[in-house]
Amino acid sequence: MSFWIAQFLTGLASAASLFLVASGLSIIFGVTRVVNFAHGAFYMVGAYVAWSLTERLSGAFGWWGGVLLAAAAVAALGALAEILVLRRIYQAPELFQLLATFGLTLVAADLVVMLWGPDELVGRRAPGFTGSIALFDQMIPAWDLFLIALGPVALGLLWLLFNRTRFGVLVRAATQDREMAAALGVNEKWLFTGVFALGVFLAALAGALQLPRESVNHHMDLRIIVDAFVVVVIGGLGSITGAFVAALLVAQLNAFGILLFPKISLVIIFLVMAAVLAVRPWGLLGRPDVAQRPPAATSARPWRPLGGAGRLAMAALVLAAAALPFVSGDYLVIAATETLIFAILAVSLHVLLSVAGVASFGHAAFFGLGAYGVALAVKGLGLGMGAALALAPLVGLVGAGLFALAAARLSGVYLAMLTLAFAQILWSIAFQWVEVTGGDNGVLGLWPAGFAAQPAGFYWLTLGLAVLVIGVSRVIMFSPFGYGLRGARDEARRAASIGVSPGLMRWCAFAIAGTGAAVAGALFAFLKGSVFPDTLAIPVSVDSLVMVLLGGVQTTLGPLAGAVAYKALSIWLLSQTQWSKLALGLVILAVVLAFPRGLVGVVNQWRDRWLTQRRPGHGEPP
Amino acid sequence: MAAQQLPSSPPTASEPAADGLCVDGLNAWYGQAQILHGVGLNVGPGEIVALLGRNGAGKTTTLRAIMGLVRRSARQLGFRGADIGPMPPFAIARRGLGYVPEDRRIFTDLTVDENLETGRQPPRPGAPQWTPERLFELFPNLGRMRDRPGGAMSGGEQQMLAIARTLMGNPHMVLLDEPAEGLAPRIVEDMAAALLALKREGLSLLVAEQNLNFARLLADRAHVLAGGESRFSGTMAELDADPDARDALLAV
Ligand SMILES: Nc1ncnc2c1ncn2[C@@H]1O[C@H](COP(=O)(O)OP(=O)(O)OP(=O)(O)O)[C@@H](O)[C@H]1O
Ligand SMILES: [Mg+2]
C-alpha cells in the first residue's frame, strides 16, 4: 500500500513540471495561435542554463537565484526568437509558424550539444531539499514534496495574473478577439511578445526545476513536448485549469501505467487522450475553437491542371529522373530512391492538408502501416514482393478509413493531435507486441526480388510508383469529386447544400492520403530490407509535415519540391557536417523569413500587384 | 445623378479642421474585391455626422478602413493633424479615435469591469475623461452588473458596454456602427439621448446608420454612400431637399 502512495506522490511531483510546460504552451497558443513546437527546446535549454548557473553561483541564494535567472534568461531568448522570427510571419498560414518553431527546435538541439557536450549532466541538489522524508513507511525526496506544493501555487499565481492584472485581462481579451483588442488600442506586437516570453519562462522554469530530480540531457526536448501537447489537448486548448487537471492525470498515468499495464505502458496516455476527445472533442475544459484565421490552405486560386507546356516539362523531368542510374553510382541512386519515397509520403499528406484542410501530426501512422503491411505479408503470409506491394496500401487504406470514422467529430489542432495519438498507439503496438512485430528488433530480411534487387531497378520501381501516386492524386483532385473535396474544405455549409457531405469527403481524403502514405511505407521497407518501430515514430510525421510546408501548400508540385529539397538537403548535410540539425534548422528559418507569407503567398502578392497596376482608375492596395 | 459632389468639391458645413477627421479618396479591399472607391468625408470637432446608405453600401467597410482594419489606401486620411494612413489599428486608437463595431464584439469571457479595463487608456488632454463610475451614470444598467460576464448580457446591454468600453480610451472621436440596430424602440430613444449627452461632453461622432429617422435625432450633417462611393454630403436639411441622395437611401 505504502508503495502505491509513494508512486502517487512521484506522479504528483512530475505533474507540477508538466503543468508548467503545458500551461505555457497553452497560453501561447491561445493568444498567438502558434503551435509552439519549440516549447520542449526551451524547457531543455532552461535545464542546461540552470545547470551552468547553479554550478557557478555558490550557496543557497546562488542555487535558487541561478534557477530563476536561468528561466528569465531563456524567457529573454524566447522573446528574441518571437521578435526576430515569429513576429514576421503571423500573417502567414497557420502551420507556417509551426515550421519556424520546428527550425528553432533543430537549432537548439545541436547548440546544446555544442555548448554542453553530448553527455548527461548531473546538477546540484536544491539547498534545503537534499534529503528524504519518511512518509507512510517510504522515503519521499523532499524535493518531490516541494514540487507537489509548487503545482497548486503556480496555478494560483497564474490565476491571479490572468484575473487580477491588466496584462492578464488584455491577454484574455486578445485570446478571444485580437482585432477588437487592437481597435481598443492594445499593441498586439508587444502583447504577443510578452505572452511568448511568459510561456517560455514557465517552460524554462520547469526545466530548471528538474535539476534535482534527473540528469540534464539533449533528449529532454522531445520527451517533454509530446507529453505537454497531450496535456494541453486533454485539458482543452487555452484553459489553464484544464492543463492542471490534465497534467495530474497524465503524470499519474505515467507513474502507474508501467505498474498496472506494462504491456501498454507507452501508449496509455494516448489511449486516454483518444477517449477524452471522443467524449469531449475540445478537451476537458476547452471550448469550441473559433478560428481567427483562415485554415492553412485556403486560397483564392485553386489548383489548375497543367497546361501543355507544363505536361511536357513534367515528362522531361520524369525522363531526366529515370536517367539517373546511368550517370551516377549506387549511393546516389539509393539516396534518390529514399527521396522519392518521401516525396510520395509528402504528396499524400498534402492531399489531406490542402484538399481536406486537415493537418496531420501523425502521418507516420499510415507510412508505418504500409511498412508493417509488407513485413507481415512477406514474413507472415509468405507473399512475394509484388503481392506485398499490392497488399500494403490496402492496410493503409483500412487504417485511415477506420481512423477517419473515429475522428469524425474533431477538427483543427484536436484532430491533428488525434492523428498523433493514432500514430503513437500504432508505434507502441509495434514496439511492445514483440511476438508479432519483433518489437525493437524489427522485422528483417525484406529484400526486393527480381529486377528490383539492384539499386537501379528498385529506383525505377519507386519512380514509377511515385509517378503513379502523384498522377492518380492529381486526376482525383481535378475530377468533380476533387472539386467536391475542396468545396467541403472551403465552405462546409455550401458544400452540404449542394449535396456534398463534408464528412464523407473528409473520409475520402483520409482514405486517399492513407493509401498513398502506405505505398511510401511499403517501398521504404523494401529499400531498407527491414522494418522498425521508427517508421511509425514522431520524426517521420514531423518530417513529412515539414516537407509539405516548405514546398508550399497551395500547389501539387509544392510537396514534391519540398520533399526533394528537404530530404536531399538532410541526407547531404548528414554526410557533410556533424551539426546537420543546426544547419537544417537555420535553412528552414532562412526560408521562413525570406518568404514570410509562405512561398505561395509571395507568388500571390506578385500577382495581385500586377493585376492592380493594370486596372486604371483604381488605387493601389498598400 | 448628382453624384460627383465629392470628393472634388470641398465639403460644406465645416472645413476639414486640423482637429477633426478628414478622409479623401478612400479605397478598400476585401481580398481581391475592391469595396470602396474614393470615399470622402469629414467630421469636425464636437460634431455628430451620420454615414448613411443602404445595406451593403459600404458603411461598415468605411469605418473599418478608417481604423485600418481592412486593406485600404487613401489620398488623405487625417485625424487631428496626423496622417493615420500608415498606422496600424492600435496606434490609431491611441491617437484618440475610438471604434464601436456593428456586432459589438464584447469579450464574452470577461466581466463588465474587465471589458471596460481592456479599453482603458491614459487621460487625453482636450478630450472628455471617463471612469467606470462616470460611465455607469451614463448607462445605469451596466452599473448593476459589473461582475457579469459579457456573454451573459442582452444585445442592448452589450451595445452599451461596447460604447462604454471604447469611451474608457478617452477618445476625441468615436466611429459608431449602427448603435441602434436590434434595440427595442424605447431603448433606441435612450441610446439617442446618451449619444447626445456624449456630444455635449465635447465628443465627436461618426455614426453609420441605415435608419434615417434615428440619424435625424442626432446628426448635424450626413454623408451618403452607395455602391462604395460617396453620393452626398451636406446638412440634414440639404439631404431632405436632394432627391438623388434620398433615392440612394430608400430602403430596398
Ligand atoms: N468580409 C467580406 N468579404 C467580402 N466582401 C465583403 C465582406 N464584408 C462586406 N463585404 C461586401 O462589401 C460591401 C459593403 O459591405 P458593408 O458591410 O460595408 O456594408 P454596410 O453599408 O455596412 O451594410 P449594412 O447596412 O448591411 O451593415 C457589400 O457588398 C458586402 O457584400
Ligand atoms: Mg454595416
mmCIF file of N, CA and C in Angstrom, chain A residues 162-166 169-170 172-174 176-188 287 300 604 607-608 611-612 615 618-622, chain B residues 27 29 32 34 37 64 67 69 71-73 89-90 93-94 97-101 104-111 114 117-121 165-166:
data_model
loop_
_atom_site.group_PDB
_atom_site.id
_atom_site.type_symbol
_atom_site.label_atom_id
_atom_site.label_comp_id
_atom_site.label_asym_id
_atom_site.label_seq_id
_atom_site.Cartn_x
_atom_site.Cartn_y
_atom_site.Cartn_z
ATOM 1 N N PHE A 162 -3.910 36.307 -14.487
ATOM 2 C CA PHE A 162 -4.876 36.470 -15.573
ATOM 3 C C PHE A 162 -6.164 37.156 -15.135
ATOM 4 N N ASN A 163 -6.429 37.173 -13.836
ATOM 5 C CA ASN A 163 -7.682 37.757 -13.390
ATOM 6 C C ASN A 163 -7.511 39.049 -12.616
ATOM 7 N N ARG A 164 -6.319 39.323 -12.162
ATOM 8 C CA ARG A 164 -6.160 40.490 -11.310
ATOM 9 C C ARG A 164 -5.170 41.514 -11.862
ATOM 10 N N THR A 165 -4.614 41.273 -13.031
ATOM 11 C CA THR A 165 -3.699 42.272 -13.579
ATOM 12 C C THR A 165 -4.201 42.729 -14.942
ATOM 13 N N ARG A 166 -3.798 43.933 -15.313
ATOM 14 C CA ARG A 166 -4.213 44.455 -16.609
ATOM 15 C C ARG A 166 -3.650 43.592 -17.738
ATOM 16 N N VAL A 169 -5.842 40.583 -18.151
ATOM 17 C CA VAL A 169 -7.133 40.884 -18.770
ATOM 18 C C VAL A 169 -6.950 41.097 -20.271
ATOM 19 N N LEU A 170 -5.889 41.812 -20.636
ATOM 20 C CA LEU A 170 -5.653 42.049 -22.073
ATOM 21 C C LEU A 170 -5.342 40.737 -22.795
ATOM 22 N N ARG A 172 -6.463 37.787 -21.988
ATOM 23 C CA ARG A 172 -7.715 37.046 -22.185
ATOM 24 C C ARG A 172 -8.554 37.682 -23.282
ATOM 25 N N ALA A 173 -8.563 39.003 -23.319
ATOM 26 C CA ALA A 173 -9.324 39.677 -24.382
ATOM 27 C C ALA A 173 -8.757 39.316 -25.754
ATOM 28 N N ALA A 174 -7.442 39.380 -25.885
ATOM 29 C CA ALA A 174 -6.828 39.102 -27.183
ATOM 30 C C ALA A 174 -6.986 37.639 -27.560
ATOM 31 N N GLN A 176 -9.610 35.975 -27.172
ATOM 32 C CA GLN A 176 -10.914 35.838 -27.806
ATOM 33 C C GLN A 176 -10.987 36.604 -29.120
ATOM 34 N N ASP A 177 -10.471 37.819 -29.170
ATOM 35 C CA ASP A 177 -10.689 38.666 -30.348
ATOM 36 C C ASP A 177 -9.527 39.657 -30.483
ATOM 37 N N ARG A 178 -8.536 39.224 -31.239
ATOM 38 C CA ARG A 178 -7.344 40.057 -31.391
ATOM 39 C C ARG A 178 -7.635 41.376 -32.054
ATOM 40 N N GLU A 179 -8.492 41.329 -33.080
ATOM 41 C CA GLU A 179 -8.728 42.543 -33.850
ATOM 42 C C GLU A 179 -9.406 43.603 -32.991
ATOM 43 N N MET A 180 -10.381 43.168 -32.192
ATOM 44 C CA MET A 180 -11.080 44.129 -31.344
ATOM 45 C C MET A 180 -10.120 44.712 -30.315
ATOM 46 N N ALA A 181 -9.275 43.869 -29.767
ATOM 47 C CA ALA A 181 -8.303 44.377 -28.803
ATOM 48 C C ALA A 181 -7.434 45.455 -29.449
ATOM 49 N N ALA A 182 -7.009 45.211 -30.685
ATOM 50 C CA ALA A 182 -6.183 46.205 -31.372
ATOM 51 C C ALA A 182 -6.962 47.493 -31.581
ATOM 52 N N ALA A 183 -8.242 47.383 -31.958
ATOM 53 C CA ALA A 183 -9.033 48.587 -32.197
ATOM 54 C C ALA A 183 -9.254 49.372 -30.919
ATOM 55 N N LEU A 184 -9.034 48.737 -29.760
ATOM 56 C CA LEU A 184 -9.145 49.450 -28.489
ATOM 57 C C LEU A 184 -7.798 50.033 -28.057
ATOM 58 N N GLY A 185 -6.793 49.884 -28.889
ATOM 59 C CA GLY A 185 -5.518 50.497 -28.565
ATOM 60 C C GLY A 185 -4.502 49.552 -27.950
ATOM 61 N N VAL A 186 -4.792 48.265 -27.966
ATOM 62 C CA VAL A 186 -3.844 47.299 -27.405
ATOM 63 C C VAL A 186 -2.790 46.973 -28.457
ATOM 64 N N ASN A 187 -1.544 47.178 -28.114
ATOM 65 C CA ASN A 187 -0.464 46.895 -29.058
ATOM 66 C C ASN A 187 -0.195 45.395 -29.076
ATOM 67 N N GLU A 188 -0.776 44.754 -30.079
ATOM 68 C CA GLU A 188 -0.673 43.299 -30.198
ATOM 69 C C GLU A 188 0.769 42.820 -30.176
ATOM 70 N N ARG A 287 -13.152 24.892 -25.082
ATOM 71 C CA ARG A 287 -14.422 25.179 -25.719
ATOM 72 C C ARG A 287 -14.204 25.204 -27.215
ATOM 73 N N ALA A 300 -7.431 31.883 -52.788
ATOM 74 C CA ALA A 300 -8.390 32.433 -53.739
ATOM 75 C C ALA A 300 -8.269 31.696 -55.063
ATOM 76 N N ASN A 604 1.399 34.960 -54.894
ATOM 77 C CA ASN A 604 0.113 35.654 -54.914
ATOM 78 C C ASN A 604 0.284 37.157 -54.829
ATOM 79 N N ARG A 607 1.278 38.567 -58.018
ATOM 80 C CA ARG A 607 0.176 38.572 -58.979
ATOM 81 C C ARG A 607 -0.786 39.726 -58.674
ATOM 82 N N ASP A 608 -1.110 39.909 -57.379
ATOM 83 C CA ASP A 608 -2.023 40.999 -57.021
ATOM 84 C C ASP A 608 -1.490 42.336 -57.505
ATOM 85 N N LEU A 611 -1.919 42.720 -61.135
ATOM 86 C CA LEU A 611 -3.310 42.924 -61.548
ATOM 87 C C LEU A 611 -3.774 44.347 -61.261
ATOM 88 N N THR A 612 -3.464 44.854 -60.072
ATOM 89 C CA THR A 612 -3.987 46.178 -59.741
ATOM 90 C C THR A 612 -3.297 47.261 -60.558
ATOM 91 N N ARG A 615 -5.229 47.881 -63.690
ATOM 92 C CA ARG A 615 -6.610 48.336 -63.633
ATOM 93 C C ARG A 615 -6.606 49.837 -63.394
ATOM 94 N N HIS A 618 -8.153 52.750 -60.367
ATOM 95 C CA HIS A 618 -8.304 52.176 -59.037
ATOM 96 C C HIS A 618 -7.008 52.361 -58.271
ATOM 97 N N GLY A 619 -7.174 52.682 -57.011
ATOM 98 C CA GLY A 619 -5.983 52.932 -56.220
ATOM 99 C C GLY A 619 -5.165 51.671 -56.054
ATOM 100 N N GLU A 620 -3.956 51.882 -55.675
ATOM 101 C CA GLU A 620 -3.054 50.751 -55.428
ATOM 102 C C GLU A 620 -3.260 50.250 -54.013
ATOM 103 N N PRO A 621 -3.555 48.967 -53.833
ATOM 104 C CA PRO A 621 -3.650 48.491 -52.448
ATOM 105 C C PRO A 621 -2.283 48.537 -51.793
ATOM 106 N N PRO A 622 -2.257 48.942 -50.559
ATOM 107 C CA PRO A 622 -0.948 49.073 -49.916
ATOM 108 C C PRO A 622 -0.324 47.719 -49.662
ATOM 109 N N ASN B 27 -10.026 54.083 -50.669
ATOM 110 C CA ASN B 27 -10.328 52.805 -51.319
ATOM 111 C C ASN B 27 -10.118 51.685 -50.299
ATOM 112 N N TRP B 29 -10.345 47.155 -49.789
ATOM 113 C CA TRP B 29 -10.462 45.835 -50.423
ATOM 114 C C TRP B 29 -10.746 44.749 -49.398
ATOM 115 N N GLN B 32 -9.489 40.241 -53.049
ATOM 116 C CA GLN B 32 -9.298 40.871 -54.348
ATOM 117 C C GLN B 32 -10.382 41.892 -54.661
ATOM 118 N N GLN B 34 -12.517 45.070 -54.615
ATOM 119 C CA GLN B 34 -12.475 46.446 -54.133
ATOM 120 C C GLN B 34 -13.884 46.847 -53.727
ATOM 121 N N HIS B 37 -14.608 52.942 -53.308
ATOM 122 C CA HIS B 37 -13.994 53.608 -54.456
ATOM 123 C C HIS B 37 -13.965 55.113 -54.183
ATOM 124 N N ARG B 64 -14.268 50.567 -40.872
ATOM 125 C CA ARG B 64 -13.141 49.644 -40.671
ATOM 126 C C ARG B 64 -11.896 50.119 -41.393
ATOM 127 N N MET B 67 -10.170 52.815 -39.453
ATOM 128 C CA MET B 67 -9.426 52.237 -38.326
ATOM 129 C C MET B 67 -8.237 51.385 -38.768
ATOM 130 N N LEU B 69 -8.545 48.426 -40.272
ATOM 131 C CA LEU B 69 -8.861 47.011 -40.063
ATOM 132 C C LEU B 69 -9.081 46.255 -41.368
ATOM 133 N N ARG B 71 -7.669 46.238 -45.689
ATOM 134 C CA ARG B 71 -6.636 46.749 -46.584
ATOM 135 C C ARG B 71 -7.187 48.005 -47.260
ATOM 136 N N ARG B 72 -6.451 49.078 -47.227
ATOM 137 C CA ARG B 72 -7.002 50.326 -47.740
ATOM 138 C C ARG B 72 -5.899 51.226 -48.276
ATOM 139 N N SER B 73 -6.304 52.217 -49.073
ATOM 140 C CA SER B 73 -5.408 53.289 -49.468
ATOM 141 C C SER B 73 -6.247 54.549 -49.524
ATOM 142 N N PRO B 89 -3.987 49.652 -36.473
ATOM 143 C CA PRO B 89 -5.187 49.997 -35.713
ATOM 144 C C PRO B 89 -4.907 50.484 -34.286
ATOM 145 N N PHE B 90 -3.995 49.800 -33.586
ATOM 146 C CA PHE B 90 -3.821 50.184 -32.184
ATOM 147 C C PHE B 90 -3.284 51.606 -32.064
ATOM 148 N N ALA B 93 -6.112 54.021 -32.584
ATOM 149 C CA ALA B 93 -6.915 54.093 -31.365
ATOM 150 C C ALA B 93 -6.205 54.951 -30.321
ATOM 151 N N ARG B 94 -4.886 54.867 -30.260
ATOM 152 C CA ARG B 94 -4.148 55.619 -29.247
ATOM 153 C C ARG B 94 -4.016 57.101 -29.578
ATOM 154 N N LEU B 97 -8.991 58.008 -31.496
ATOM 155 C CA LEU B 97 -10.091 57.684 -32.399
ATOM 156 C C LEU B 97 -10.648 56.325 -31.968
ATOM 157 N N GLY B 98 -11.868 56.337 -31.441
ATOM 158 C CA GLY B 98 -12.460 55.092 -30.948
ATOM 159 C C GLY B 98 -13.330 54.450 -32.003
ATOM 160 N N TYR B 99 -13.623 53.166 -31.779
ATOM 161 C CA TYR B 99 -14.422 52.426 -32.759
ATOM 162 C C TYR B 99 -15.337 51.460 -32.026
ATOM 163 N N VAL B 100 -16.610 51.490 -32.370
ATOM 164 C CA VAL B 100 -17.570 50.529 -31.813
ATOM 165 C C VAL B 100 -18.162 49.760 -32.982
ATOM 166 N N PRO B 101 -17.823 48.478 -33.106
ATOM 167 C CA PRO B 101 -18.222 47.751 -34.313
ATOM 168 C C PRO B 101 -19.702 47.392 -34.309
ATOM 169 N N ARG B 104 -20.700 44.587 -32.060
ATOM 170 C CA ARG B 104 -20.338 44.855 -30.653
ATOM 171 C C ARG B 104 -19.053 44.199 -30.200
ATOM 172 N N ARG B 105 -18.918 42.934 -30.454
ATOM 173 C CA ARG B 105 -17.682 42.228 -30.150
ATOM 174 C C ARG B 105 -17.217 42.420 -28.721
ATOM 175 N N ILE B 106 -18.161 42.188 -27.835
ATOM 176 C CA ILE B 106 -17.847 42.157 -26.411
ATOM 177 C C ILE B 106 -16.971 40.934 -26.141
ATOM 178 N N PHE B 107 -16.039 41.080 -25.213
ATOM 179 C CA PHE B 107 -15.271 39.901 -24.797
ATOM 180 C C PHE B 107 -16.155 39.092 -23.858
ATOM 181 N N THR B 108 -16.669 37.977 -24.359
ATOM 182 C CA THR B 108 -17.737 37.298 -23.626
ATOM 183 C C THR B 108 -17.261 36.650 -22.325
ATOM 184 N N ASP B 109 -15.978 36.281 -22.258
ATOM 185 C CA ASP B 109 -15.469 35.665 -21.027
ATOM 186 C C ASP B 109 -15.185 36.694 -19.944
ATOM 187 N N LEU B 110 -15.059 37.941 -20.336
ATOM 188 C CA LEU B 110 -14.645 38.967 -19.387
ATOM 189 C C LEU B 110 -15.887 39.611 -18.765
ATOM 190 N N THR B 111 -15.747 40.001 -17.496
ATOM 191 C CA THR B 111 -16.853 40.691 -16.839
ATOM 192 C C THR B 111 -16.976 42.100 -17.398
ATOM 193 N N GLU B 114 -14.031 44.060 -16.463
ATOM 194 C CA GLU B 114 -12.837 43.685 -17.233
ATOM 195 C C GLU B 114 -12.936 44.166 -18.670
ATOM 196 N N GLU B 117 -11.867 47.583 -18.650
ATOM 197 C CA GLU B 117 -10.415 47.683 -18.482
ATOM 198 C C GLU B 117 -9.678 47.533 -19.818
ATOM 199 N N THR B 118 -10.193 46.677 -20.695
ATOM 200 C CA THR B 118 -9.493 46.479 -21.975
ATOM 201 C C THR B 118 -9.468 47.755 -22.798
ATOM 202 N N GLY B 119 -10.443 48.647 -22.573
ATOM 203 C CA GLY B 119 -10.472 49.873 -23.370
ATOM 204 C C GLY B 119 -9.711 51.022 -22.740
ATOM 205 N N ARG B 120 -9.278 50.841 -21.503
ATOM 206 C CA ARG B 120 -8.712 51.979 -20.768
ATOM 207 C C ARG B 120 -7.417 52.498 -21.397
ATOM 208 N N GLN B 121 -7.351 53.815 -21.517
ATOM 209 C CA GLN B 121 -6.117 54.469 -21.941
ATOM 210 C C GLN B 121 -5.894 55.668 -21.030
ATOM 211 N N ARG B 165 -16.916 50.745 -23.256
ATOM 212 C CA ARG B 165 -15.556 50.214 -23.358
ATOM 213 C C ARG B 165 -14.693 51.122 -24.224
ATOM 214 N N THR B 166 -15.253 51.584 -25.338
ATOM 215 C CA THR B 166 -14.488 52.472 -26.202
ATOM 216 C C THR B 166 -14.248 53.818 -25.530
#
